[in-house]
Structure formats: structure tokens, C-alpha cells
Amino acid sequence: MTALPDELAAFGPAALSAVVVAGYLVAGEPLVGHVLHRRFEGRLRTDASARRSFYRRLLVLEWGLAVLAVVLWLSAPGVDAAAVGLVWPTGWPGPVTGTATVLVLVLSFVSVRALRGGALVRAQRPGEGRHAEPEGHATLALLPRTPAERRLFGVVGVTAGVCEEWLYRGFFLAVVAAVGPDLPVPVLVLVAAVAFGLAHAYQGLPGVVLTGVLGGVFAALYLDTGSLLLPVLLHAAVDLRFLLVPASALPGGLPAPRAAGGAAA
């Protein structure tokens, strides 16, 4: 298991700043995410570069926060690499965590199959255009449609795996454990799940619940193995699975190419 800090004094002069950044991840990130996403949705129907611009904003925000957390960790004399998961795994996932991890992978595969089959396009209300953007699908609006968007989305997916695991599991849980040194592992997993779910509040209640469950699984995997390696790989895989979905299967995507000589639809 991860050797989390047992007191806030371990952060030394960086203690207050670490608590402030951890607090931002819980309370500030949901607000920032909501504002950015609303602006993105406002541009989406009139600006062809809206997704690429949004992806770049995400990259700057996530890497900026990740670097800040690294600086704070390097300024904490009593918090070593093992306390924030920056080591090789020291154990295997327990039975519950292992089962949950397998379920995440299976459900991710099933969701890709559903998207590839155009299930979301068929689920539109009668009278809507084939590629209209369904209401209530904030996540769907983020998925790439063009080759340029798909390339940049790949970078975003890897960034999410690296930066968000470092921020919400490695750094955040170290601060939480330092503030509450007697918190049991299930409580740490719950706190990590709630914080991660709230960060995706722009997706609505279903998105908060889904990402909260994922955040709990990532946290359990991290705490069981003592390393961020497996959570990073699993997180990146969950995000990058969308690149397996052709643009033609997404509302607003490019239509699938017709065979030569085929009749127009």
C-alpha cells in the first residue's frame, strides 16, 4: 500500500499551499470546468475550431496544475516519492479492486461497441437531423470528429491519464491523508471518488456518478499497488477508447465514405 504522509507537517513550508491546491481540486475545478464547457458549447455550432481550441485549453490547464503540484511536492521535505505514488508498484490489486478494474475494462469495451454501432445517433428524437447533437450529452460533444481533432484528442487522453492521476490520486490523497492521518482506506477511496466526480459536474448527475465510480476504482488501484502506474494506464485507456469510434457514428461527425459508384443516401 502507498506510504501516505501521516501528518501535515510533512509538507513543511508548502503545507498551506498544498491544502489550497487540494481544495481547488474539490471546489474550484467543478466551477472552472462548468464555465469552460458552457463557453465551448456556445462556440461549437459556429466555430469549426471549437473542439481543437477546447482541447488546447484543457492541456494548458491540466499540465499547469500538475506542474504546480510537482513544485509543491518538491518543496515538501517529509513527503518522498513513495508517498505520492511515484514509484514502481509494490503490490497487486486486492480481489475487490481487481474485479472492479476488470469491470471497468469490460464496460469500456461495451460502450465502444455501442458507439461504433451508432446507438447514440439512433437514440435521437424523431425529426432531428441524423448528426444533430443530442441534448444532455456533454461528454458526447467533446468527442473528436475530424482527423485533426482525433490527433489532438489522443494527446488529451494521455494527458488526462498522467495529470489527473497525479493530481487526484498522488497529490490529493497525500494531502488528505496528511490532514486526516487516521482516515481508513475506504474513506480515502470515497473522498477521491467524490472529488473526481465533482470535477466532472459539467456532465450532469450521470456524469458525476460515473466519473466518481471511476475515480474510486483508480484510487483503490493506486492504494493497493502503492503506485500511480496502473491507474495512469487504466485511466488513459478509458479515455482513449473513444478513438476506436469512427466519426460517422457520432452526431455531427463526418459521414461514412460511400463505395465508388454507390447511390446517394
CSV table of C-alpha atoms in Angstrom, one decimal, residues 41-184:
chain,number,residue,atom,x,y,z
A,41,GLU,CA,-20.8,24.6,-26.3
A,42,GLY,CA,-21.6,28.1,-27.2
A,43,ARG,CA,-18.9,28.1,-29.9
A,44,LEU,CA,-19.4,24.6,-31.1
A,45,ARG,CA,-22.1,25.4,-33.7
A,46,THR,CA,-20.4,28.4,-35.2
A,47,ASP,CA,-16.7,27.8,-34.9
A,48,ALA,CA,-15.1,24.8,-36.7
A,49,SER,CA,-12.1,25.0,-34.5
A,50,ALA,CA,-14.0,25.0,-31.2
A,51,ARG,CA,-13.0,21.4,-30.2
A,52,ARG,CA,-9.3,21.9,-31.0
A,53,SER,CA,-9.3,25.2,-29.1
A,54,PHE,CA,-11.0,23.5,-26.1
A,55,TYR,CA,-8.6,20.6,-26.2
A,56,ARG,CA,-5.7,23.0,-26.1
A,57,ARG,CA,-7.2,24.8,-23.1
A,58,LEU,CA,-7.5,21.5,-21.3
A,59,LEU,CA,-3.9,20.7,-22.0
A,60,VAL,CA,-2.7,24.0,-20.6
A,61,LEU,CA,-4.9,23.8,-17.5
A,62,GLU,CA,-4.0,20.2,-16.6
A,63,TRP,CA,-0.3,20.5,-17.2
A,64,GLY,CA,-0.2,23.8,-15.4
A,65,LEU,CA,-1.9,22.3,-12.3
A,66,ALA,CA,0.2,19.2,-12.5
A,67,VAL,CA,3.5,21.2,-12.6
A,68,LEU,CA,2.3,23.4,-9.7
A,69,ALA,CA,1.6,20.2,-7.6
A,70,VAL,CA,5.0,18.9,-8.5
A,71,VAL,CA,6.6,22.1,-7.3
A,72,LEU,CA,4.7,21.9,-4.0
A,73,TRP,CA,5.7,18.2,-3.6
A,74,LEU,CA,9.4,19.0,-4.2
A,75,SER,CA,9.1,21.7,-1.6
A,76,ALA,CA,7.8,19.2,1.0
A,77,PRO,CA,10.8,17.8,2.9
A,78,GLY,CA,8.9,15.0,4.6
A,79,VAL,CA,7.0,13.6,1.5
A,80,ASP,CA,9.0,11.2,-0.5
A,81,ALA,CA,8.2,9.7,-3.9
A,82,ALA,CA,6.5,6.6,-2.4
A,83,ALA,CA,4.1,8.9,-0.5
A,84,VAL,CA,2.7,10.3,-3.8
A,85,GLY,CA,2.9,7.1,-5.8
A,86,LEU,CA,5.9,8.0,-8.0
A,87,VAL,CA,7.4,4.5,-7.6
A,88,TRP,CA,7.0,1.1,-9.3
A,89,PRO,CA,4.1,-1.0,-7.9
A,90,THR,CA,4.9,-2.7,-4.6
A,91,GLY,CA,1.8,-5.0,-4.5
A,92,TRP,CA,-1.0,-6.4,-6.5
A,93,PRO,CA,-4.6,-5.2,-6.5
A,94,GLY,CA,-6.8,-7.0,-4.0
A,95,PRO,CA,-9.8,-9.2,-5.1
A,96,VAL,CA,-12.3,-6.3,-4.9
A,97,THR,CA,-10.1,-3.8,-6.7
A,98,GLY,CA,-9.1,-6.4,-9.3
A,99,THR,CA,-12.7,-7.3,-10.0
A,100,ALA,CA,-13.6,-3.6,-10.3
A,101,THR,CA,-10.8,-3.0,-12.7
A,102,VAL,CA,-11.8,-5.8,-14.9
A,103,LEU,CA,-15.4,-4.5,-14.9
A,104,VAL,CA,-14.2,-1.0,-15.9
A,105,LEU,CA,-12.3,-2.5,-18.9
A,106,VAL,CA,-15.3,-4.7,-19.9
A,107,LEU,CA,-17.8,-1.8,-19.7
A,108,SER,CA,-15.4,0.5,-21.6
A,109,PHE,CA,-15.3,-2.1,-24.4
A,110,VAL,CA,-19.1,-2.4,-24.4
A,111,SER,CA,-19.5,1.3,-24.6
A,112,VAL,CA,-17.2,1.5,-27.6
A,113,ARG,CA,-19.2,-1.3,-29.3
A,114,ALA,CA,-22.4,0.7,-28.7
A,115,LEU,CA,-20.9,3.9,-30.1
A,116,ARG,CA,-19.4,2.1,-33.1
A,117,GLY,CA,-22.9,0.8,-33.8
A,118,GLY,CA,-24.3,4.3,-33.9
A,119,ALA,CA,-26.5,3.7,-30.9
A,120,LEU,CA,-26.4,7.4,-29.9
A,121,VAL,CA,-27.3,8.5,-33.3
A,122,ARG,CA,-30.3,6.2,-33.4
A,123,ALA,CA,-31.4,7.4,-30.0
A,124,GLN,CA,-32.2,10.9,-31.3
A,125,ARG,CA,-35.7,12.3,-31.0
A,126,PRO,CA,-37.9,11.9,-34.1
A,127,GLY,CA,-37.5,14.8,-36.5
A,128,GLU,CA,-33.9,15.6,-35.6
A,129,GLY,CA,-31.1,15.5,-38.3
A,130,ARG,CA,-29.0,12.4,-38.3
A,131,HIS,CA,-26.0,14.2,-36.9
A,132,ALA,CA,-27.7,16.6,-34.6
A,133,GLU,CA,-26.1,17.0,-31.1
A,134,PRO,CA,-28.4,15.1,-28.6
A,135,GLU,CA,-29.3,17.1,-25.6
A,136,GLY,CA,-27.8,16.1,-22.3
A,137,HIS,CA,-24.7,14.6,-23.8
A,138,ALA,CA,-22.0,17.0,-22.6
A,139,THR,CA,-19.4,14.3,-22.9
A,140,LEU,CA,-20.5,13.4,-26.5
A,141,ALA,CA,-19.9,17.0,-27.6
A,142,LEU,CA,-16.2,16.6,-26.6
A,143,LEU,CA,-15.5,13.6,-28.8
A,144,PRO,CA,-13.4,14.3,-31.9
A,145,ARG,CA,-14.9,14.2,-35.4
A,146,THR,CA,-12.1,15.2,-37.8
A,147,PRO,CA,-8.7,13.7,-38.2
A,148,ALA,CA,-7.0,16.8,-36.7
A,149,GLU,CA,-9.4,16.7,-33.7
A,150,ARG,CA,-8.7,13.0,-33.2
A,151,ARG,CA,-4.9,13.5,-33.1
A,152,LEU,CA,-5.2,16.2,-30.5
A,153,PHE,CA,-7.7,14.2,-28.5
A,154,GLY,CA,-5.1,11.4,-28.3
A,155,VAL,CA,-2.8,13.9,-26.6
A,156,VAL,CA,-5.6,15.0,-24.3
A,157,GLY,CA,-6.3,11.3,-23.4
A,158,VAL,CA,-2.7,10.6,-22.4
A,159,THR,CA,-2.5,13.9,-20.5
A,160,ALA,CA,-5.7,13.0,-18.6
A,161,GLY,CA,-4.2,9.7,-17.6
A,162,VAL,CA,-0.9,11.2,-16.4
A,163,CYS,CA,-2.0,14.6,-14.9
A,164,GLU,CA,-5.3,13.7,-13.4
A,165,GLU,CA,-3.9,10.6,-11.7
A,166,TRP,CA,-1.1,12.6,-10.3
A,167,LEU,CA,-3.4,15.4,-9.2
A,168,TYR,CA,-6.4,13.5,-7.8
A,169,ARG,CA,-4.7,10.3,-6.6
A,170,GLY,CA,-1.0,11.0,-5.9
A,171,PHE,CA,-1.0,14.6,-4.8
A,172,PHE,CA,-4.6,15.0,-3.5
A,173,LEU,CA,-4.7,11.8,-1.4
A,174,ALA,CA,-1.3,12.7,0.1
A,175,VAL,CA,-2.8,16.0,1.3
A,176,VAL,CA,-6.0,14.4,2.5
A,177,ALA,CA,-4.0,11.7,4.5
A,178,ALA,CA,-1.8,14.4,6.0
A,179,VAL,CA,-4.8,16.4,7.1
A,180,GLY,CA,-6.6,13.3,8.4
A,181,PRO,CA,-3.9,10.8,9.3
A,182,ASP,CA,-6.3,8.3,10.8
A,183,LEU,CA,-8.6,8.0,7.9
A,184,PRO,CA,-9.1,4.4,6.8
